[in-house]
JSON list of C-alpha atoms in Angstrom, two decimals:
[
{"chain": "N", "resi": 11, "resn": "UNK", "atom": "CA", "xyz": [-41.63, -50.69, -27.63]},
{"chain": "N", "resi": 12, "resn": "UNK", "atom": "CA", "xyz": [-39.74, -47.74, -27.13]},
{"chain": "N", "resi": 13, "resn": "UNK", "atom": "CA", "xyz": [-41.19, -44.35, -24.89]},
{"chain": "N", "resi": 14, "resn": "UNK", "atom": "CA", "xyz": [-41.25, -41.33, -27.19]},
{"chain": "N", "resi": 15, "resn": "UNK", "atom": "CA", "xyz": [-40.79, -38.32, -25.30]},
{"chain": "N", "resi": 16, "resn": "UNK", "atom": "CA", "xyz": [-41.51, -34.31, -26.69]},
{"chain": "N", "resi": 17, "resn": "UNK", "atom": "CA", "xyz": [-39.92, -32.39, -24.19]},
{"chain": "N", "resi": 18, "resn": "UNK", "atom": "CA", "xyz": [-39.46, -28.38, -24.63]},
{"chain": "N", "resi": 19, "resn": "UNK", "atom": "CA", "xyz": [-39.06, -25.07, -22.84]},
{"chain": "N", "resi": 20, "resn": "UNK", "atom": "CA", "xyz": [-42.16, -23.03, -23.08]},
{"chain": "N", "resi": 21, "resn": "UNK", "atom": "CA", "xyz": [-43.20, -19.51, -22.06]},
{"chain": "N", "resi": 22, "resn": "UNK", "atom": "CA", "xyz": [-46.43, -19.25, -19.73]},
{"chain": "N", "resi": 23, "resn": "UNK", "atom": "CA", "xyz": [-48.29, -18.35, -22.80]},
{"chain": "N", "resi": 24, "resn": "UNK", "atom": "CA", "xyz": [-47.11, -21.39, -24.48]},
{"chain": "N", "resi": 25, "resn": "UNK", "atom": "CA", "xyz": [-45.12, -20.56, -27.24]},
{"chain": "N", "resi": 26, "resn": "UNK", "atom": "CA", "xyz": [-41.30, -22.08, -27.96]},
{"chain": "N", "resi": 27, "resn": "UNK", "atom": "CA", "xyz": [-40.04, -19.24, -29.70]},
{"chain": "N", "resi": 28, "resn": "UNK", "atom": "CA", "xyz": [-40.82, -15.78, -29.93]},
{"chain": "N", "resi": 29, "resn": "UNK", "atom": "CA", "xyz": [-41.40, -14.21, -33.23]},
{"chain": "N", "resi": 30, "resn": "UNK", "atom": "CA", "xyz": [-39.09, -14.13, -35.47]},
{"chain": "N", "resi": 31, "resn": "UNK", "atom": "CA", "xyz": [-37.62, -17.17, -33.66]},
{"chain": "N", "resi": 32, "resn": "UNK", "atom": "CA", "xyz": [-35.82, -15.47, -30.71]},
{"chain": "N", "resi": 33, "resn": "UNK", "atom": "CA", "xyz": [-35.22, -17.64, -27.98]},
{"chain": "N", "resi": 34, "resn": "UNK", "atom": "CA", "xyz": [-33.47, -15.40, -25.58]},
{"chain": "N", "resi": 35, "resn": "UNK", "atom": "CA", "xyz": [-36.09, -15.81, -23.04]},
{"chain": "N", "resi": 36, "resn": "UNK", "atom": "CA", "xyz": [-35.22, -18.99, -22.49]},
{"chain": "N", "resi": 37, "resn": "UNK", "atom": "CA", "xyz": [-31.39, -19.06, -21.29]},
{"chain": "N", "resi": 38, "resn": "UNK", "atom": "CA", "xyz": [-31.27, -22.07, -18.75]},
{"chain": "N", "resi": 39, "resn": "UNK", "atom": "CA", "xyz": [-29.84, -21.67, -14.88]},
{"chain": "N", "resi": 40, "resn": "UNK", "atom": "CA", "xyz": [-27.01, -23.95, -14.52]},
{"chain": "N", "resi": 41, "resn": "UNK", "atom": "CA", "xyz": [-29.10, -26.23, -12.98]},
{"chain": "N", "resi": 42, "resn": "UNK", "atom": "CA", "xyz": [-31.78, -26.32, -15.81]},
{"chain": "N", "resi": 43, "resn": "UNK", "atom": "CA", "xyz": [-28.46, -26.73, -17.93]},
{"chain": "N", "resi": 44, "resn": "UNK", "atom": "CA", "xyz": [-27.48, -30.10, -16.89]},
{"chain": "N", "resi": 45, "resn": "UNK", "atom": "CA", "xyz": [-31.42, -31.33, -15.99]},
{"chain": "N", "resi": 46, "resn": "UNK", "atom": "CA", "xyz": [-30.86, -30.95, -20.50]},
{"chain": "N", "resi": 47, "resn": "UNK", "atom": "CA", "xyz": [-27.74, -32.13, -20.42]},
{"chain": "N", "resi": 48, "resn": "UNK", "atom": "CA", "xyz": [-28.91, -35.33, -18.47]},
{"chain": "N", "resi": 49, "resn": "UNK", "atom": "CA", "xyz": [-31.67, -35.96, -20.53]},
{"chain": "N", "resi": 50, "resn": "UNK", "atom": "CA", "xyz": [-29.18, -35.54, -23.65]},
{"chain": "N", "resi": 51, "resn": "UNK", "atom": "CA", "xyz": [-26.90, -38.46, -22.26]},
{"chain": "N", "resi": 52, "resn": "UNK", "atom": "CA", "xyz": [-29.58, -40.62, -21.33]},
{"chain": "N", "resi": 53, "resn": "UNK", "atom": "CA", "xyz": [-31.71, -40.55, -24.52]},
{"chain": "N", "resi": 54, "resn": "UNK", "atom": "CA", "xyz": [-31.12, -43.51, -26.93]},
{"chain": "N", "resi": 55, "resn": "UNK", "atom": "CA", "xyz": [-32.13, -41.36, -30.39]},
{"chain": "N", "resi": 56, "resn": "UNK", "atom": "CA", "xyz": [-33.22, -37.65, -30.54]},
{"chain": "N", "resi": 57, "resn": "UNK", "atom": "CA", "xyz": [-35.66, -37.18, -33.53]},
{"chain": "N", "resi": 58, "resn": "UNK", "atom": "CA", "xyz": [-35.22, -33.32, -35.08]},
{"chain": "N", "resi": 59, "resn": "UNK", "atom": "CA", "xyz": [-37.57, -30.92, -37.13]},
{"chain": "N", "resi": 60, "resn": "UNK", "atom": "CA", "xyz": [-35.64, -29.24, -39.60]},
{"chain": "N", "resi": 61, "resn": "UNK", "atom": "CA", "xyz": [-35.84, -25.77, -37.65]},
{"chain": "N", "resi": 62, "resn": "UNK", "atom": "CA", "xyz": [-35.19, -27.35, -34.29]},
{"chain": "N", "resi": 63, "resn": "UNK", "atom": "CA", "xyz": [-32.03, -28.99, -36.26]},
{"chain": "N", "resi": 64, "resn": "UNK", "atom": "CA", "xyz": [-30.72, -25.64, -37.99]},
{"chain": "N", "resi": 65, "resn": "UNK", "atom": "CA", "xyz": [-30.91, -23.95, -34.76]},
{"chain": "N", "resi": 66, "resn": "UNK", "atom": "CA", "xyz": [-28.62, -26.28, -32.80]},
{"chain": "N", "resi": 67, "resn": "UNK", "atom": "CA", "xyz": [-26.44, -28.10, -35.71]},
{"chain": "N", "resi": 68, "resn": "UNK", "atom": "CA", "xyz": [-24.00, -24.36, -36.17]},
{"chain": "N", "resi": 69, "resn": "UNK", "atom": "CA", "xyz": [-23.16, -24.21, -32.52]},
{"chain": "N", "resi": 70, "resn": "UNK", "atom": "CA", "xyz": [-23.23, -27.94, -30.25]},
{"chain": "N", "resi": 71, "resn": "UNK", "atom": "CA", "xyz": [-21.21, -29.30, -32.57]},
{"chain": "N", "resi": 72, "resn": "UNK", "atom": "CA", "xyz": [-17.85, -27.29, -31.69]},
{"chain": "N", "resi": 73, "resn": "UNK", "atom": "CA", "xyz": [-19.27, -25.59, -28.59]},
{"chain": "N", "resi": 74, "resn": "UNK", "atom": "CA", "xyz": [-16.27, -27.37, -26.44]},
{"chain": "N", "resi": 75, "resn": "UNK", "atom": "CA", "xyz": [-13.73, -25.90, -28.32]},
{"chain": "N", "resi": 76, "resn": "UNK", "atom": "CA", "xyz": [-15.10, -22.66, -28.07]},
{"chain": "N", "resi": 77, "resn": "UNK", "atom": "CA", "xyz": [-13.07, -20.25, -25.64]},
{"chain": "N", "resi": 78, "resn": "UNK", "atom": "CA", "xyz": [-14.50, -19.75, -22.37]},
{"chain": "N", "resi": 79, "resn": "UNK", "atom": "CA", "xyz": [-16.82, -23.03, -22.88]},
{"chain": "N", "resi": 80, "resn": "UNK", "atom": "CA", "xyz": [-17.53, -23.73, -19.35]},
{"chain": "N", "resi": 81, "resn": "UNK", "atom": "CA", "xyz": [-17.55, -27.71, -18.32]},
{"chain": "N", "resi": 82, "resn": "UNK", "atom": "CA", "xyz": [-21.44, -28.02, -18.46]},
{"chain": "N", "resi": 83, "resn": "UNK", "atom": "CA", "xyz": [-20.70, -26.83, -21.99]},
{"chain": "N", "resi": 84, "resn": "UNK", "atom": "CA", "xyz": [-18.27, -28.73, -22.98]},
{"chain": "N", "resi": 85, "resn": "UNK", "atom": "CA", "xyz": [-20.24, -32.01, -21.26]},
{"chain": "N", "resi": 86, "resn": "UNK", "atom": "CA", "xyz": [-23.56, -30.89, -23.30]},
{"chain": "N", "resi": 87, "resn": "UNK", "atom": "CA", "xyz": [-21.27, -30.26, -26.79]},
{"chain": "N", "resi": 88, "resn": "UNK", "atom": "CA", "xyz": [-19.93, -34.25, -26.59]},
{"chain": "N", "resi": 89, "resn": "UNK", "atom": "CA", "xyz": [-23.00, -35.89, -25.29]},
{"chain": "N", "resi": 90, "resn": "UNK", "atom": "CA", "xyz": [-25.19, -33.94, -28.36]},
{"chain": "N", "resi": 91, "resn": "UNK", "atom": "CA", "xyz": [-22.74, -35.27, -30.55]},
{"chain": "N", "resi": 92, "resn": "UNK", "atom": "CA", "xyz": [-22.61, -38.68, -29.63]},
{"chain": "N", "resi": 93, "resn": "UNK", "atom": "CA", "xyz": [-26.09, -39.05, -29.13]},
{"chain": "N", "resi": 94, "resn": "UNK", "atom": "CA", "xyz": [-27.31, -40.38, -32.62]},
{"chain": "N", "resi": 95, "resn": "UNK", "atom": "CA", "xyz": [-29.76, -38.61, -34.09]},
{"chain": "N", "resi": 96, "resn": "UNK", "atom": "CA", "xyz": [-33.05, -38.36, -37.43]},
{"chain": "N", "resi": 97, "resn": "UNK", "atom": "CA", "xyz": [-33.55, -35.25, -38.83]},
{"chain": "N", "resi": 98, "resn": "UNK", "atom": "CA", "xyz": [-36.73, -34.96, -40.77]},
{"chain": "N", "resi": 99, "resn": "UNK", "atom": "CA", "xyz": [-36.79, -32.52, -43.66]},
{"chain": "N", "resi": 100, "resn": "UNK", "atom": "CA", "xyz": [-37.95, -32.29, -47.22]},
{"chain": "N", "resi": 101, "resn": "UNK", "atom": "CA", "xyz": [-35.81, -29.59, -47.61]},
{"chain": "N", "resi": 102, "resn": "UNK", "atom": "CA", "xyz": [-32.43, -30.45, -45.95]},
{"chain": "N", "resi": 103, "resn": "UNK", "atom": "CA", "xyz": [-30.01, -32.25, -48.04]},
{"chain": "N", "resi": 104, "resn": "UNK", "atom": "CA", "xyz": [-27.02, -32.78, -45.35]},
{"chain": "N", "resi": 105, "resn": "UNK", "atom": "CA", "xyz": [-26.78, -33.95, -42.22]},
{"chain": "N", "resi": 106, "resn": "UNK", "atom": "CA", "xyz": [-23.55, -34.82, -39.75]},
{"chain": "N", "resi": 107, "resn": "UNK", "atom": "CA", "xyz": [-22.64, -35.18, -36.29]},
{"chain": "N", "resi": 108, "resn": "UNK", "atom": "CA", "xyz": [-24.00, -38.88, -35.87]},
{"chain": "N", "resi": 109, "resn": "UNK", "atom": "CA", "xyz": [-27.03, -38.05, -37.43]},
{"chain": "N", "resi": 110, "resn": "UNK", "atom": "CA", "xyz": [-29.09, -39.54, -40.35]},
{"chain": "N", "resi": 111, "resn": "UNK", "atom": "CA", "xyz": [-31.45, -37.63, -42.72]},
{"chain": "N", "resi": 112, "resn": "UNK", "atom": "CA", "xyz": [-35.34, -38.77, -43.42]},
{"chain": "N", "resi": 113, "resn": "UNK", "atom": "CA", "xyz": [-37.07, -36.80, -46.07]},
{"chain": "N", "resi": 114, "resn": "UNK", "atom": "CA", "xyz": [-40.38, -39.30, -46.25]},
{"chain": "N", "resi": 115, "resn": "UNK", "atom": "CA", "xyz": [-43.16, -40.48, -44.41]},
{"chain": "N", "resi": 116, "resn": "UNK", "atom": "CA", "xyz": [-42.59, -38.79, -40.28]},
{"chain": "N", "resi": 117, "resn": "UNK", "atom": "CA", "xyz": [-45.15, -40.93, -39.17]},
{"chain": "N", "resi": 118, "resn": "UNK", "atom": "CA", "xyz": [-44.34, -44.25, -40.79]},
{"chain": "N", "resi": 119, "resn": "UNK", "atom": "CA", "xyz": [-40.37, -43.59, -39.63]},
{"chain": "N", "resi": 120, "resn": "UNK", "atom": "CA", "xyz": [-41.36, -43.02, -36.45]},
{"chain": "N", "resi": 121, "resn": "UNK", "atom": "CA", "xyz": [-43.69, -45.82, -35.78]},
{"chain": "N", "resi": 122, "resn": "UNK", "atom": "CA", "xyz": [-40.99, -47.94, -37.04]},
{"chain": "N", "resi": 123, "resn": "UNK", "atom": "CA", "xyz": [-38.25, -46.16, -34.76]},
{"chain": "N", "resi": 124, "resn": "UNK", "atom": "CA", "xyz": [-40.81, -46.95, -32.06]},
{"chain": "N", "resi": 125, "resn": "UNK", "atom": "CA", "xyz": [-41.66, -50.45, -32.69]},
{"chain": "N", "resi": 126, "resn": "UNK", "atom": "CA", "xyz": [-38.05, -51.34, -32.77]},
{"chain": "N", "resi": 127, "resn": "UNK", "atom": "CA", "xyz": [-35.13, -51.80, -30.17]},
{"chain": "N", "resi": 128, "resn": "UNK", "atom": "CA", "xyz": [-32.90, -49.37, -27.95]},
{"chain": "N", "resi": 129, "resn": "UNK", "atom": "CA", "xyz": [-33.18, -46.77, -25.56]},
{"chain": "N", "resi": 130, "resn": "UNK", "atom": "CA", "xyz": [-35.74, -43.97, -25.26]},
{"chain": "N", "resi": 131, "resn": "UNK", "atom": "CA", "xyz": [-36.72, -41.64, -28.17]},
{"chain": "N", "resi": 132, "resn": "UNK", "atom": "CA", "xyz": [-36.87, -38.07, -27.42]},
{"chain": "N", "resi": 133, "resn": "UNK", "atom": "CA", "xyz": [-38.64, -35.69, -30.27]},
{"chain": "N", "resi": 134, "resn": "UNK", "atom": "CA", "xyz": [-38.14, -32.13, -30.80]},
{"chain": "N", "resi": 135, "resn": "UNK", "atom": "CA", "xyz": [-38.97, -28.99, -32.75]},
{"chain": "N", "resi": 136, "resn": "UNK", "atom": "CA", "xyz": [-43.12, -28.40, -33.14]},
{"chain": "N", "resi": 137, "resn": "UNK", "atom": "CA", "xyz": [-43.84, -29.32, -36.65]},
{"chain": "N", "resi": 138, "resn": "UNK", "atom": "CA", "xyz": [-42.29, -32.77, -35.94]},
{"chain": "N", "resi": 139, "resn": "UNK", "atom": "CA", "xyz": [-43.89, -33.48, -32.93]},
{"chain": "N", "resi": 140, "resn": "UNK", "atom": "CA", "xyz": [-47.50, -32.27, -33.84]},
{"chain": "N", "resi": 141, "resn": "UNK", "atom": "CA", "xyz": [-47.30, -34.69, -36.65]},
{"chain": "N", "resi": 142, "resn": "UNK", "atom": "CA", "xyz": [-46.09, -37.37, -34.11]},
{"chain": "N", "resi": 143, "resn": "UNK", "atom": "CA", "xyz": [-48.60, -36.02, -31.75]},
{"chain": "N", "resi": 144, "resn": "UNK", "atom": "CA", "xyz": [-52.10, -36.32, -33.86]},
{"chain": "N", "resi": 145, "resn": "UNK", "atom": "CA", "xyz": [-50.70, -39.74, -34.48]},
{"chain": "N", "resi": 146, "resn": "UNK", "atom": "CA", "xyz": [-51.19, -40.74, -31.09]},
{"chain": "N", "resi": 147, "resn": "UNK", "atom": "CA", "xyz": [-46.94, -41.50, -30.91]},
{"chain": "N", "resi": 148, "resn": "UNK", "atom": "CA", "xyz": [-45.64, -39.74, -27.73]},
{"chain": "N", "resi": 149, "resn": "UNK", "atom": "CA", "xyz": [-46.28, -41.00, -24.99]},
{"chain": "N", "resi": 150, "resn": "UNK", "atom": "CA", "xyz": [-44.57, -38.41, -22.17]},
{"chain": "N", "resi": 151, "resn": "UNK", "atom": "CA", "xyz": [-44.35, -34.70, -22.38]},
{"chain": "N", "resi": 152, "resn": "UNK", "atom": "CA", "xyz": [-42.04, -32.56, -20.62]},
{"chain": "N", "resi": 153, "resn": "UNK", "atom": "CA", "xyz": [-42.85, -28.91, -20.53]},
{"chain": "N", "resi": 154, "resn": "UNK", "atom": "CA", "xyz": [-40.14, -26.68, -18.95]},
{"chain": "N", "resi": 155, "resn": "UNK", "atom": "CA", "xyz": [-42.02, -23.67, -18.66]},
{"chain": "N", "resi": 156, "resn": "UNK", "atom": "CA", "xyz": [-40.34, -19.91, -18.24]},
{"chain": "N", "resi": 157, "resn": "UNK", "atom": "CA", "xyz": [-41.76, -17.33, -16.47]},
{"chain": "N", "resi": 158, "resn": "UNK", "atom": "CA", "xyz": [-42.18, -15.14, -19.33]},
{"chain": "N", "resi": 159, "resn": "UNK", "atom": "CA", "xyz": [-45.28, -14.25, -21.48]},
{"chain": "N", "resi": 160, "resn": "UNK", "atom": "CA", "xyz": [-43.89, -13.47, -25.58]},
{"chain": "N", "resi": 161, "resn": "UNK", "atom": "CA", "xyz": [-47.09, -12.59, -26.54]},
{"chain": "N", "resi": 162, "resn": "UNK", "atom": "CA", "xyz": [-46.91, -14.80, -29.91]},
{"chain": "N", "resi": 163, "resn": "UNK", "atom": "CA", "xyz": [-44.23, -16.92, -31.71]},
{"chain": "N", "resi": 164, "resn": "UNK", "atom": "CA", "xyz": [-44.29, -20.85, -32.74]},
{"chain": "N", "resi": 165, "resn": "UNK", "atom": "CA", "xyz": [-46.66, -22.45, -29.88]},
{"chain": "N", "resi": 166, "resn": "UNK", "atom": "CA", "xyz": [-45.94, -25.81, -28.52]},
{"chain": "N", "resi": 167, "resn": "UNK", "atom": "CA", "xyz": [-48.93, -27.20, -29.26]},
{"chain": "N", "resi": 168, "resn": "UNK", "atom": "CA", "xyz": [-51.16, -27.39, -32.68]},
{"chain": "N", "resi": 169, "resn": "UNK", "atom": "CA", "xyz": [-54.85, -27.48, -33.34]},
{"chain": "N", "resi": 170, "resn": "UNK", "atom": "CA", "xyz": [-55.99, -31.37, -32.39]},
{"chain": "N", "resi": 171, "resn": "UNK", "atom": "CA", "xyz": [-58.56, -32.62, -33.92]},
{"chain": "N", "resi": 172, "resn": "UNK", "atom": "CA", "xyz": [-59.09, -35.06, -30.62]},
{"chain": "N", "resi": 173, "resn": "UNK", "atom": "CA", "xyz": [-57.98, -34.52, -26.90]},
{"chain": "N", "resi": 174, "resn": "UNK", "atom": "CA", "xyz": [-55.21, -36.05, -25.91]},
{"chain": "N", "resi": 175, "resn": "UNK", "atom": "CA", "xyz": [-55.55, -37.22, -21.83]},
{"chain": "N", "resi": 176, "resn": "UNK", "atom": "CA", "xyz": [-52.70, -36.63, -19.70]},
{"chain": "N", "resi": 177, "resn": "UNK", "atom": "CA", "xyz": [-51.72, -37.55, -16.32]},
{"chain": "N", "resi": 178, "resn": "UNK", "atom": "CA", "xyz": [-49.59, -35.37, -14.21]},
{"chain": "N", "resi": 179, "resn": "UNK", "atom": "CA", "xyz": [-45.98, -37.75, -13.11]},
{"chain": "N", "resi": 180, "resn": "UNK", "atom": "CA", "xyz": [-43.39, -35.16, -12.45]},
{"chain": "N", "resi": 181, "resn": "UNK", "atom": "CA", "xyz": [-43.38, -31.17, -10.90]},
{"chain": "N", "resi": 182, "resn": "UNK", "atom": "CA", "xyz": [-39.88, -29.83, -10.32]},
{"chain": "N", "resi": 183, "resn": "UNK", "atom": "CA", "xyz": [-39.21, -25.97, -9.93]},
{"chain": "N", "resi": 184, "resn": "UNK", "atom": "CA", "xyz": [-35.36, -24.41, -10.71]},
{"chain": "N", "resi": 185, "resn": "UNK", "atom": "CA", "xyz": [-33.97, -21.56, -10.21]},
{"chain": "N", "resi": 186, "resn": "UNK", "atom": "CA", "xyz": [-35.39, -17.87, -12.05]},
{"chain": "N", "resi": 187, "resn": "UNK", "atom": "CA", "xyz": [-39.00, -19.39, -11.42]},
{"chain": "N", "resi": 188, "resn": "UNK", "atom": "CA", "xyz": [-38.49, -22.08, -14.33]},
{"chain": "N", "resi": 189, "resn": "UNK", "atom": "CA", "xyz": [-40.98, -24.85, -13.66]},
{"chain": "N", "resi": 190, "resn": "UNK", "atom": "CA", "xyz": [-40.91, -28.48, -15.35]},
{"chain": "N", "resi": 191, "resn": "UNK", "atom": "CA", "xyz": [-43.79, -30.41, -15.51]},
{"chain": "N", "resi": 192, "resn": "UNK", "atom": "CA", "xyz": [-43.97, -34.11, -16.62]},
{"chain": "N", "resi": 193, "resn": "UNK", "atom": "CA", "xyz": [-47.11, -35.69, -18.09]},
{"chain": "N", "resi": 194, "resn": "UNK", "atom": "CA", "xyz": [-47.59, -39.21, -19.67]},
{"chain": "N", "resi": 195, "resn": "UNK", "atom": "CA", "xyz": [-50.33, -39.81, -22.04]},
{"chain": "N", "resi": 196, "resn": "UNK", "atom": "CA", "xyz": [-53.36, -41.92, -20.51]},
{"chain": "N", "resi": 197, "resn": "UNK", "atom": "CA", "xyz": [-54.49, -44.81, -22.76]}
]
């Protein structure tokens, strides 16, 4: 079976994004940039939310021929294109870039993504992975948590209607104060 990973930067008071979406509190250190870049290369399918997907489908994509890309940039633009990749909308109708459109069942394509073969699945964007979540589906979480409070926004968690035991596997603190923190889920 393959390890389903949600892995996401956070603010202290635990949203992704601020309202109205902004994400500018979250620009990565260089370091921070290829600890993302790493886990890019190394996972065997991403799984995308349709926001997560609109945010980073208009700029990875070309972001190596952009001038002034730096290497880290260039490295992160080719490994998130290569790296195949499930979008899950109702509302997309086009995907590219080594990527493959769901518009059904989350939870049944995921289950079957997990029961079959290949490398780890990493999930991203928070409507996707609650959904994965209160299905009892990922089994690590990565929190890469800013030292910033945005006072409101999309938060990384939802409501559960169960608790959801985790056990601590991973601390590692970069630059600005940014501090991962890797869980897996107890069973």
């Amino acid at each position: 079976m393959r390890k389903l990973t949600f892995g996401m930067n956070v603010s202290v008071d635990g949203y992704i994004a601020a309202p109205g979406g902004d994400l500018g509190w979250g620009v990565p250190s260089d370091e921070l940039f290829q600890w993302w870049s790493d886990r890019v290369g190394a996972t065997g399918l991403a799984l995308y939310g349709r926001r997560l997907w609109e945010s980073m489908s208009p700029h990875w994509p070309t972001a190596d021929q952009q001038p002034g890309a730096t290497p880290a940039q260039i490295e992160f633009a080719r490994r998130w294109r290569d790296m195949p990749k499930v979008v899950f909308s109702s509302t997309t109708n086009t995907v590219d870039w080594n990527t493959r459109l769901v518009t059904g069942d989350a939870v049944a394509e995921i289950t079957r993504l997990k029961a079959g073969d290949g490398g780890p699945l990493d999930i991203g964007g928070a409507t996707l992975a609650a959904a994965a979540m209160r299905a009892g589906l990922i089994d690590e979480y990565l929190m890469v948590t800013h030292p910033v409070l945005v006072g409101g926004g999309t938060p990384v968690f939802p409501a559960l209607d169960r608790w959801i035991d985790l056990r601590l596997v991973e601390t590692r603190t970069f630059p600005g104060g940014v501090v991962l923190t890797r869980y897996e889920t107890r069973s």
